[in-house]
């Protein structure tokens, strides 16, 4: 049990640091009002989590990378807040595009990740 907690904590640390670094990199290179950094991070996370699931890794890897790293790397709360902000700002087209891309492409990439993970086995 203690090892499981350590695995999730270590994965979470590296996931949060990776999200912070990648988000700042994207925002620095592509300044826009569109929430591009969160979109890219969540789409990448969808693919990677699908891959991890498809590869059928053991419990320890699942806790370290799936629960810990990916749980901290992807960001559901930021995604929701950005949607609310776009709604309040009445940026309907951006909101619709953000929602459509996030959900449809996110689910598609999770499937592609699972498929790739199965091939990796």
GROMACS .gro file of N, CA, C and O in nm:
model
  484
    1UNK      N    1   0.083  -0.121   0.000
    1UNK     CA    2   0.000   0.000   0.000
    1UNK      C    3   0.087   0.126   0.000
    1UNK      O    4   0.059   0.220  -0.073
    2UNK      N    5   0.192   0.127   0.081
    2UNK     CA    6   0.279   0.244   0.085
    2UNK      C    7   0.347   0.267  -0.049
    2UNK      O    8   0.363   0.380  -0.093
    3UNK      N    9   0.388   0.156  -0.114
    3UNK     CA   10   0.452   0.169  -0.245
    3UNK      C   11   0.355   0.229  -0.346
    3UNK      O   12   0.395   0.314  -0.427
    4UNK      N   13   0.229   0.192  -0.342
    4UNK     CA   14   0.129   0.247  -0.434
    4UNK      C   15   0.117   0.398  -0.416
    4UNK      O   16   0.108   0.472  -0.515
    5UNK      N   17   0.117   0.443  -0.294
    5UNK     CA   18   0.107   0.587  -0.266
    5UNK      C   19   0.230   0.659  -0.319
    5UNK      O   20   0.219   0.767  -0.379
    6UNK      N   21   0.346   0.600  -0.300
    6UNK     CA   22   0.470   0.660  -0.348
    6UNK      C   23   0.470   0.667  -0.501
    6UNK      O   24   0.509   0.769  -0.560
    7UNK      N   25   0.426   0.561  -0.565
    7UNK     CA   26   0.420   0.559  -0.712
    7UNK      C   27   0.330   0.670  -0.765
    7UNK      O   28   0.366   0.743  -0.858
    8UNK      N   29   0.213   0.684  -0.707
    8UNK     CA   30   0.120   0.789  -0.751
    8UNK      C   31   0.178   0.928  -0.723
    8UNK      O   32   0.171   1.018  -0.808
    9UNK      N   33   0.240   0.945  -0.607
    9UNK     CA   34   0.298   1.074  -0.571
    9UNK      C   35   0.412   1.113  -0.665
    9UNK      O   36   0.419   1.227  -0.712
   10UNK      N   37   0.501   1.020  -0.692
   10UNK     CA   38   0.614   1.048  -0.781
   10UNK      C   39   0.563   1.078  -0.922
   10UNK      O   40   0.606   1.175  -0.986
   11UNK      N   41   0.472   0.996  -0.971
   11UNK     CA   42   0.414   1.021  -1.103
   11UNK      C   43   0.343   1.154  -1.108
   11UNK      O   44   0.357   1.229  -1.205
   12UNK      N   45   0.269   1.187  -1.002
   12UNK     CA   46   0.198   1.314  -0.997
   12UNK      C   47   0.292   1.433  -0.999
   12UNK      O   48   0.266   1.534  -1.066
   13UNK      N   49   0.403   1.422  -0.928
   13UNK     CA   50   0.502   1.530  -0.927
   13UNK      C   51   0.553   1.557  -1.068
   13UNK      O   52   0.553   1.670  -1.116
   14UNK      N   53   0.596   1.451  -1.135
   14UNK     CA   54   0.650   1.468  -1.269
   14UNK      C   55   0.544   1.508  -1.370
   14UNK      O   56   0.572   1.584  -1.464
   15UNK      N   57   0.422   1.462  -1.353
   15UNK     CA   58   0.314   1.502  -1.441
   15UNK      C   59   0.281   1.650  -1.427
   15UNK      O   60   0.263   1.721  -1.526
   16UNK      N   61   0.274   1.697  -1.303
   16UNK     CA   62   0.244   1.839  -1.279
   16UNK      C   63   0.356   1.929  -1.332
   16UNK      O   64   0.330   2.033  -1.394
   17UNK      N   65   0.478   1.888  -1.311
   17UNK     CA   66   0.591   1.967  -1.359
   17UNK      C   67   0.594   1.968  -1.513
   17UNK      O   68   0.624   2.071  -1.574
   18UNK      N   69   0.562   1.855  -1.573
   18UNK     CA   70   0.558   1.847  -1.720
   18UNK      C   71   0.448   1.936  -1.776
   18UNK      O   72   0.468   2.005  -1.876
   19UNK      N   73   0.331   1.932  -1.713
   19UNK     CA   74   0.221   2.017  -1.759
   19UNK      C   75   0.259   2.164  -1.747
   19UNK      O   76   0.236   2.244  -1.838
   20UNK      N   77   0.317   2.201  -1.634
   20UNK     CA   78   0.357   2.340  -1.612
   20UNK      C   79   0.458   2.385  -1.718
   20UNK      O   80   0.442   2.490  -1.779
   21UNK      N   81   0.559   2.302  -1.742
   21UNK     CA   82   0.662   2.337  -1.840
   21UNK      C   83   0.608   2.343  -1.982
   21UNK      O   84   0.635   2.439  -2.056
   22UNK      N   85   0.531   2.243  -2.023
   22UNK     CA   86   0.477   2.240  -2.158
   22UNK      C   87   0.377   2.353  -2.180
   22UNK      O   88   0.375   2.416  -2.285
   23UNK      N   89   0.295   2.379  -2.080
   23UNK     CA   90   0.197   2.487  -2.090
   23UNK      C   91   0.266   2.622  -2.110
   23UNK      O   92   0.228   2.700  -2.198
   24UNK      N   93   0.369   2.647  -2.032
   24UNK     CA   94   0.442   2.773  -2.046
   24UNK      C   95   0.513   2.782  -2.181
   24UNK      O   96   0.519   2.889  -2.242
   25UNK      N   97   0.566   2.672  -2.228
   25UNK     CA   98   0.633   2.668  -2.359
   25UNK      C   99   0.534   2.701  -2.470
   25UNK      O  100   0.562   2.786  -2.556
   26UNK      N  101   0.419   2.637  -2.468
   26UNK     CA  102   0.318   2.660  -2.572
   26UNK      C  103   0.267   2.804  -2.566
   26UNK      O  104   0.256   2.871  -2.670
   27UNK      N  105   0.236   2.851  -2.447
   27UNK     CA  106   0.185   2.988  -2.434
   27UNK      C  107   0.289   3.092  -2.477
   27UNK      O  108   0.254   3.196  -2.532
   28UNK      N  109   0.416   3.064  -2.451
   28UNK     CA  110   0.523   3.155  -2.490
   28UNK      C  111   0.544   3.160  -2.641
   28UNK      O  112   0.572   3.266  -2.697
   29UNK      N  113   0.527   3.048  -2.706
   29UNK     CA  114   0.550   3.041  -2.850
   29UNK      C  115   0.427   3.074  -2.932
   29UNK      O  116   0.438   3.113  -3.048
   30UNK      N  117   0.309   3.052  -2.875
   30UNK     CA  118   0.183   3.073  -2.949
   30UNK      C  119   0.084   3.151  -2.864
   30UNK      O  120  -0.016   3.096  -2.819
   31UNK      N  121   0.110   3.280  -2.840
   31UNK     CA  122   0.015   3.358  -2.760
   31UNK      C  123  -0.118   3.375  -2.835
   31UNK      O  124  -0.120   3.417  -2.950
   32UNK      N  125  -0.225   3.333  -2.770
   32UNK     CA  126  -0.358   3.339  -2.831
   32UNK      C  127  -0.462   3.338  -2.721
   32UNK      O  128  -0.434   3.295  -2.608
   33UNK      N  129  -0.580   3.385  -2.753
   33UNK     CA  130  -0.689   3.379  -2.655
   33UNK      C  131  -0.751   3.240  -2.652
   33UNK      O  132  -0.823   3.206  -2.559
   34UNK      N  133  -0.724   3.159  -2.756
   34UNK     CA  134  -0.772   3.021  -2.759
   34UNK      C  135  -0.689   2.940  -2.659
   34UNK      O  136  -0.567   2.952  -2.655
   35UNK      N  137  -0.753   2.855  -2.577
   35UNK     CA  138  -0.681   2.777  -2.476
   35UNK      C  139  -0.600   2.662  -2.537
   35UNK      O  140  -0.622   2.544  -2.511
   36UNK      N  141  -0.504   2.697  -2.622
   36UNK     CA  142  -0.427   2.600  -2.698
   36UNK      C  143  -0.343   2.508  -2.610
   36UNK      O  144  -0.336   2.387  -2.635
   37UNK      N  145  -0.281   2.562  -2.507
   37UNK     CA  146  -0.194   2.480  -2.422
   37UNK      C  147  -0.272   2.368  -2.353
   37UNK      O  148  -0.231   2.252  -2.355
   38UNK      N  149  -0.386   2.401  -2.296
   38UNK     CA  150  -0.468   2.299  -2.230
   38UNK      C  151  -0.518   2.197  -2.330
   38UNK      O  152  -0.519   2.077  -2.302
   39UNK      N  153  -0.558   2.242  -2.448
   39UNK     CA  154  -0.605   2.151  -2.551
   39UNK      C  155  -0.496   2.051  -2.590
   39UNK      O  156  -0.520   1.930  -2.592
   40UNK      N  157  -0.377   2.100  -2.618
   40UNK     CA  158  -0.267   2.011  -2.659
   40UNK      C  159  -0.233   1.913  -2.548
   40UNK      O  160  -0.216   1.793  -2.573
   41UNK      N  161  -0.224   1.962  -2.427
   41UNK     CA  162  -0.190   1.875  -2.313
   41UNK      C  163  -0.296   1.768  -2.293
   41UNK      O  164  -0.265   1.649  -2.275
   42UNK      N  165  -0.422   1.804  -2.297
   42UNK     CA  166  -0.528   1.706  -2.276
   42UNK      C  167  -0.538   1.606  -2.392
   42UNK      O  168  -0.567   1.488  -2.370
   43UNK      N  169  -0.514   1.651  -2.515
   43UNK     CA  170  -0.516   1.559  -2.628
   43UNK      C  171  -0.399   1.462  -2.621
   43UNK      O  172  -0.414   1.342  -2.644
   44UNK      N  173  -0.282   1.513  -2.588
   44UNK     CA  174  -0.166   1.426  -2.571
   44UNK      C  175  -0.190   1.326  -2.458
   44UNK      O  176  -0.160   1.207  -2.471
   45UNK      N  177  -0.250   1.374  -2.350
   45UNK     CA  178  -0.282   1.286  -2.238
   45UNK      C  179  -0.383   1.179  -2.276
   45UNK      O  180  -0.372   1.064  -2.231
   46UNK      N  181  -0.480   1.212  -2.360
   46UNK     CA  182  -0.578   1.113  -2.405
   46UNK      C  183  -0.510   1.001  -2.481
   46UNK      O  184  -0.538   0.882  -2.459
   47UNK      N  185  -0.420   1.038  -2.571
   47UNK     CA  186  -0.347   0.937  -2.648
   47UNK      C  187  -0.259   0.852  -2.555
   47UNK      O  188  -0.261   0.729  -2.563
   48UNK      N  189  -0.183   0.916  -2.468
   48UNK     CA  190  -0.090   0.843  -2.382
   48UNK      C  191  -0.162   0.750  -2.284
   48UNK      O  192  -0.118   0.637  -2.261
   49UNK      N  193  -0.272   0.794  -2.230
   49UNK     CA  194  -0.348   0.709  -2.138
   49UNK      C  195  -0.410   0.591  -2.213
   49UNK      O  196  -0.411   0.479  -2.164
   50UNK      N  197  -0.458   0.617  -2.335
   50UNK     CA  198  -0.508   0.508  -2.418
   50UNK      C  199  -0.398   0.409  -2.449
   50UNK      O  200  -0.419   0.287  -2.443
   51UNK      N  201  -0.280   0.459  -2.481
   51UNK     CA  202  -0.166   0.372  -2.509
   51UNK      C  203  -0.131   0.286  -2.388
   51UNK      O  204  -0.111   0.165  -2.400
   52UNK      N  205  -0.127   0.347  -2.274
   52UNK     CA  206  -0.095   0.276  -2.150
   52UNK      C  207  -0.196   0.165  -2.123
   52UNK      O  208  -0.160   0.053  -2.090
   53UNK      N  209  -0.322   0.196  -2.142
   53UNK     CA  210  -0.428   0.097  -2.123
   53UNK      C  211  -0.417  -0.015  -2.226
   53UNK      O  212  -0.428  -0.132  -2.194
   54UNK      N  213  -0.394   0.024  -2.351
   54UNK     CA  214  -0.384  -0.074  -2.458
   54UNK      C  215  -0.263  -0.165  -2.444
   54UNK      O  216  -0.267  -0.282  -2.483
   55UNK      N  217  -0.155  -0.112  -2.389
   55UNK     CA  218  -0.033  -0.191  -2.371
   55UNK      C  219  -0.047  -0.288  -2.254
   55UNK      O  220   0.038  -0.374  -2.235
   56UNK      N  221  -0.152  -0.270  -2.175
   56UNK     CA  222  -0.180  -0.359  -2.063
   56UNK      C  223  -0.060  -0.373  -1.969
   56UNK      O  224  -0.016  -0.483  -1.938
   57UNK      N  225  -0.010  -0.257  -1.927
   57UNK     CA  226   0.105  -0.256  -1.836
   57UNK      C  227   0.061  -0.306  -1.698
   57UNK      O  228  -0.057  -0.309  -1.668
   58UNK      N  229   0.155  -0.342  -1.617
   58UNK     CA  230   0.123  -0.392  -1.484
   58UNK      C  231   0.069  -0.284  -1.392
   58UNK      O  232   0.066  -0.166  -1.425
   59UNK      N  233   0.028  -0.327  -1.276
   59UNK     CA  234  -0.033  -0.237  -1.178
   59UNK      C  235   0.060  -0.123  -1.137
   59UNK      O  236   0.018  -0.008  -1.125
   60UNK      N  237   0.186  -0.152  -1.114
   60UNK     CA  238   0.280  -0.048  -1.071
   60UNK      C  239   0.295   0.061  -1.176
   60UNK      O  240   0.292   0.180  -1.145
   61UNK      N  241   0.311   0.020  -1.303
   61UNK     CA  242   0.322   0.119  -1.411
   61UNK      C  243   0.193   0.197  -1.428
   61UNK      O  244   0.194   0.317  -1.456
   62UNK      N  245   0.083   0.130  -1.410
   62UNK     CA  246  -0.046   0.196  -1.421
   62UNK      C  247  -0.062   0.303  -1.313
   62UNK      O  248  -0.112   0.413  -1.340
   63UNK      N  249  -0.019   0.271  -1.192
   63UNK     CA  250  -0.027   0.371  -1.083
   63UNK      C  251   0.070   0.486  -1.105
   63UNK      O  252   0.034   0.603  -1.089
   64UNK      N  253   0.193   0.454  -1.145
   64UNK     CA  254   0.296   0.557  -1.163
   64UNK      C  255   0.261   0.649  -1.279
   64UNK      O  256   0.257   0.771  -1.264
   65UNK      N  257   0.234   0.589  -1.395
   65UNK     CA  258   0.215   0.668  -1.516
   65UNK      C  259   0.068   0.706  -1.538
   65UNK      O  260   0.038   0.821  -1.571
   66UNK      N  261  -0.021   0.611  -1.521
   66UNK     CA  262  -0.163   0.638  -1.548
   66UNK      C  263  -0.227   0.727  -1.444
   66UNK      O  264  -0.273   0.837  -1.474
   67UNK      N  265  -0.227   0.682  -1.319
   67UNK     CA  266  -0.292   0.758  -1.213
   67UNK      C  267  -0.209   0.880  -1.174
   67UNK      O  268  -0.261   0.991  -1.165
   68UNK      N  269  -0.079   0.859  -1.151
   68UNK     CA  270   0.006   0.968  -1.103
   68UNK      C  271   0.038   1.070  -1.210
   68UNK      O  272  -0.008   1.183  -1.207
   69UNK      N  273   0.120   1.028  -1.307
   69UNK     CA  274   0.167   1.122  -1.409
   69UNK      C  275   0.052   1.180  -1.490
   69UNK      O  276   0.037   1.302  -1.499
   70UNK      N  277  -0.029   1.092  -1.552
   70UNK     CA  278  -0.135   1.141  -1.640
   70UNK      C  279  -0.243   1.216  -1.563
   70UNK      O  280  -0.303   1.309  -1.615
   71UNK      N  281  -0.267   1.174  -1.439
   71UNK     CA  282  -0.366   1.244  -1.356
   71UNK      C  283  -0.326   1.388  -1.330
   71UNK      O  284  -0.409   1.478  -1.326
   72UNK      N  285  -0.196   1.411  -1.312
   72UNK     CA  286  -0.148   1.547  -1.287
   72UNK      C  287  -0.117   1.622  -1.416
   72UNK      O  288  -0.125   1.744  -1.420
   73UNK      N  289  -0.081   1.549  -1.521
   73UNK     CA  290  -0.046   1.612  -1.648
   73UNK      C  291  -0.169   1.670  -1.717
   73UNK      O  292  -0.169   1.785  -1.761
   74UNK      N  293  -0.274   1.591  -1.728
   74UNK     CA  294  -0.396   1.640  -1.790
   74UNK      C  295  -0.472   1.724  -1.687
   74UNK      O  296  -0.450   1.713  -1.568
   75UNK      N  297  -0.564   1.806  -1.735
   75UNK     CA  298  -0.625   1.901  -1.644
   75UNK      C  299  -0.772   1.926  -1.677
   75UNK      O  300  -0.806   2.011  -1.758
   76UNK      N  301  -0.856   1.848  -1.613
   76UNK     CA  302  -1.000   1.860  -1.633
   76UNK      C  303  -1.053   1.991  -1.574
   76UNK      O  304  -1.138   2.057  -1.635
   77UNK      N  305  -1.004   2.030  -1.458
   77UNK     CA  306  -1.055   2.151  -1.394
   77UNK      C  307  -1.020   2.276  -1.473
   77UNK      O  308  -1.103   2.366  -1.489
   78UNK      N  309  -0.898   2.285  -1.526
   78UNK     CA  310  -0.861   2.400  -1.608
   78UNK      C  311  -0.944   2.403  -1.735
   78UNK      O  312  -0.991   2.509  -1.779
   79UNK      N  313  -0.967   2.287  -1.794
   79UNK     CA  314  -1.051   2.276  -1.914
   79UNK      C  315  -1.191   2.333  -1.887
   79UNK      O  316  -1.244   2.411  -1.965
   80UNK      N  317  -1.249   2.294  -1.775
   80UNK     CA  318  -1.383   2.342  -1.742
   80UNK      C  319  -1.384   2.492  -1.714
   80UNK      O  320  -1.475   2.564  -1.759
   81UNK      N  321  -1.284   2.540  -1.641
   81UNK     CA  322  -1.277   2.683  -1.611
   81UNK      C  323  -1.263   2.764  -1.740
   81UNK      O  324  -1.330   2.867  -1.757
   82UNK      N  325  -1.179   2.718  -1.832
   82UNK     CA  326  -1.162   2.790  -1.958
   82UNK      C  327  -1.293   2.792  -2.038
   82UNK      O  328  -1.326   2.892  -2.101
   83UNK      N  329  -1.369   2.684  -2.032
   83UNK     CA  330  -1.500   2.683  -2.098
   83UNK      C  331  -1.594   2.784  -2.036
   83UNK      O  332  -1.665   2.856  -2.108
   84UNK      N  333  -1.596   2.792  -1.905
   84UNK     CA  334  -1.681   2.890  -1.836
   84UNK      C  335  -1.637   3.032  -1.872
   84UNK      O  336  -1.721   3.119  -1.899
   85UNK      N  337  -1.507   3.056  -1.876
   85UNK     CA  338  -1.457   3.189  -1.912
   85UNK      C  339  -1.498   3.227  -2.054
   85UNK      O  340  -1.540   3.341  -2.077
   86UNK      N  341  -1.487   3.134  -2.146
   86UNK     CA  342  -1.528   3.162  -2.283
   86UNK      C  343  -1.679   3.188  -2.291
   86UNK      O  344  -1.724   3.275  -2.365
   87UNK      N  345  -1.756   3.116  -2.211
   87UNK     CA  346  -1.901   3.137  -2.205
   87UNK      C  347  -1.933   3.277  -2.152
   87UNK      O  348  -2.013   3.350  -2.211
   88UNK      N  349  -1.870   3.314  -2.042
   88UNK     CA  350  -1.894   3.445  -1.981
   88UNK      C  351  -1.853   3.558  -2.075
   88UNK      O  352  -1.920   3.661  -2.083
   89UNK      N  353  -1.745   3.536  -2.150
   89UNK     CA  354  -1.698   3.636  -2.246
   89UNK      C  355  -1.777   3.634  -2.377
   89UNK      O  356  -1.751   3.713  -2.466
   90UNK      N  357  -1.872   3.542  -2.385
   90UNK     CA  358  -1.957   3.528  -2.502
   90UNK      C  359  -1.879   3.499  -2.630
   90UNK      O  360  -1.915   3.543  -2.740
   91UNK      N  361  -1.773   3.423  -2.616
   91UNK     CA  362  -1.693   3.382  -2.732
   91UNK      C  363  -1.747   3.246  -2.779
   91UNK      O  364  -1.684   3.143  -2.761
   92UNK      N  365  -1.864   3.251  -2.841
   92UNK     CA  366  -1.939   3.131  -2.874
   92UNK      C  367  -1.866   3.041  -2.973
   92UNK      O  368  -1.865   2.918  -2.956
   93UNK      N  369  -1.807   3.100  -3.075
   93UNK     CA  370  -1.739   3.018  -3.176
   93UNK      C  371  -1.617   2.949  -3.116
   93UNK      O  372  -1.594   2.831  -3.143
   94UNK      N  373  -1.541   3.023  -3.038
   94UNK     CA  374  -1.422   2.964  -2.975
   94UNK      C  375  -1.464   2.855  -2.876
   94UNK      O  376  -1.404   2.747  -2.872
   95UNK      N  377  -1.568   2.882  -2.799
   95UNK     CA  378  -1.619   2.783  -2.703
   95UNK      C  379  -1.664   2.656  -2.775
   95UNK      O  380  -1.626   2.545  -2.735
   96UNK      N  381  -1.742   2.672  -2.880
   96UNK     CA  382  -1.790   2.556  -2.955
   96UNK      C  383  -1.676   2.476  -3.016
   96UNK      O  384  -1.673   2.353  -3.011
   97UNK      N  385  -1.579   2.547  -3.073
   97UNK     CA  386  -1.464   2.482  -3.133
   97UNK      C  387  -1.381   2.408  -3.027
   97UNK      O  388  -1.341   2.293  -3.048
   98UNK      N  389  -1.359   2.473  -2.915
   98UNK     CA  390  -1.281   2.413  -2.806
   98UNK      C  391  -1.348   2.286  -2.753
   98UNK      O  392  -1.284   2.183  -2.735
   99UNK      N  393  -1.478   2.293  -2.732
   99UNK     CA  394  -1.551   2.176  -2.685
   99UNK      C  395  -1.550   2.063  -2.789
   99UNK      O  396  -1.524   1.947  -2.755
  100UNK      N  397  -1.577   2.098  -2.913
  100UNK     CA  398  -1.583   1.997  -3.018
  100UNK      C  399  -1.448   1.927  -3.037
  100UNK      O  400  -1.441   1.804  -3.043
  101UNK      N  401  -1.342   2.006  -3.046
  101UNK     CA  402  -1.209   1.947  -3.065
  101UNK      C  403  -1.169   1.865  -2.944
  101UNK      O  404  -1.120   1.753  -2.957
  102UNK      N  405  -1.191   1.919  -2.825
  102UNK     CA  406  -1.149   1.850  -2.703
  102UNK      C  407  -1.215   1.714  -2.690
  102UNK      O  408  -1.147   1.614  -2.662
  103UNK      N  409  -1.344   1.708  -2.709
  103UNK     CA  410  -1.415   1.582  -2.689
  103UNK      C  411  -1.397   1.486  -2.805
  103UNK      O  412  -1.363   1.369  -2.785
  104UNK      N  413  -1.420   1.531  -2.927
  104UNK     CA  414  -1.413   1.438  -3.040
  104UNK      C  415  -1.270   1.391  -3.065
  104UNK      O  416  -1.245   1.270  -3.077
  105UNK      N  417  -1.177   1.483  -3.070
  105UNK     CA  418  -1.038   1.443  -3.095
  105UNK      C  419  -0.979   1.370  -2.975
  105UNK      O  420  -0.899   1.277  -2.991
  106UNK      N  421  -1.019   1.410  -2.854
  106UNK     CA  422  -0.970   1.342  -2.734
  106UNK      C  423  -1.012   1.196  -2.731
  106UNK      O  424  -0.931   1.107  -2.702
  107UNK      N  425  -1.137   1.169  -2.762
  107UNK     CA  426  -1.185   1.030  -2.765
  107UNK      C  427  -1.118   0.953  -2.878
  107UNK      O  428  -1.074   0.839  -2.861
  108UNK      N  429  -1.106   1.016  -2.994
  108UNK     CA  430  -1.040   0.952  -3.107
  108UNK      C  431  -0.895   0.917  -3.073
  108UNK      O  432  -0.849   0.806  -3.101
  109UNK      N  433  -0.823   1.009  -3.013
  109UNK     CA  434  -0.683   0.984  -2.978
  109UNK      C  435  -0.669   0.877  -2.870
  109UNK      O  436  -0.573   0.800  -2.870
  110UNK      N  437  -0.766   0.868  -2.780
  110UNK     CA  438  -0.763   0.760  -2.681
  110UNK      C  439  -0.777   0.625  -2.750
  110UNK      O  440  -0.706   0.530  -2.716
  111UNK      N  441  -0.865   0.616  -2.849
  111UNK     CA  442  -0.880   0.492  -2.925
  111UNK      C  443  -0.752   0.459  -3.003
  111UNK      O  444  -0.708   0.345  -3.005
  112UNK      N  445  -0.694   0.561  -3.066
  112UNK     CA  446  -0.570   0.540  -3.140
  112UNK      C  447  -0.459   0.496  -3.044
  112UNK      O  448  -0.379   0.407  -3.076
  113UNK      N  449  -0.454   0.556  -2.928
  113UNK     CA  450  -0.356   0.517  -2.827
  113UNK      C  451  -0.374   0.373  -2.783
  113UNK      O  452  -0.276   0.298  -2.769
  114UNK      N  453  -0.499   0.332  -2.762
  114UNK     CA  454  -0.526   0.193  -2.724
  114UNK      C  455  -0.482   0.097  -2.834
  114UNK      O  456  -0.419  -0.006  -2.807
  115UNK      N  457  -0.511   0.132  -2.957
  115UNK     CA  458  -0.471   0.050  -3.070
  115UNK      C  459  -0.319   0.039  -3.077
  115UNK      O  460  -0.264  -0.071  -3.092
  116UNK      N  461  -0.251   0.152  -3.064
  116UNK     CA  462  -0.104   0.152  -3.066
  116UNK      C  463  -0.047   0.073  -2.949
  116UNK      O  464   0.053   0.001  -2.963
  117UNK      N  465  -0.111   0.084  -2.834
  117UNK     CA  466  -0.067   0.008  -2.718
  117UNK      C  467  -0.080  -0.141  -2.739
  117UNK      O  468   0.006  -0.219  -2.697
  118UNK      N  469  -0.188  -0.184  -2.802
  118UNK     CA  470  -0.207  -0.326  -2.834
  118UNK      C  471  -0.096  -0.375  -2.929
  118UNK      O  472  -0.049  -0.486  -2.916
  119UNK      N  473  -0.058  -0.291  -3.023
  119UNK     CA  474   0.048  -0.327  -3.117
  119UNK      C  475   0.183  -0.338  -3.044
  119UNK      O  476   0.266  -0.419  -3.082
  120UNK      N  477   0.200  -0.256  -2.943
  120UNK     CA  478   0.325  -0.253  -2.868
  120UNK      C  479   0.345  -0.379  -2.785
  120UNK      O  480   0.457  -0.422  -2.762
  121UNK      N  481   0.236  -0.440  -2.742
  121UNK     CA  482   0.245  -0.557  -2.654
  121UNK      C  483   0.332  -0.663  -2.708
  121UNK      O  484   0.342  -0.725  -2.794
   0.00000   0.00000   0.00000
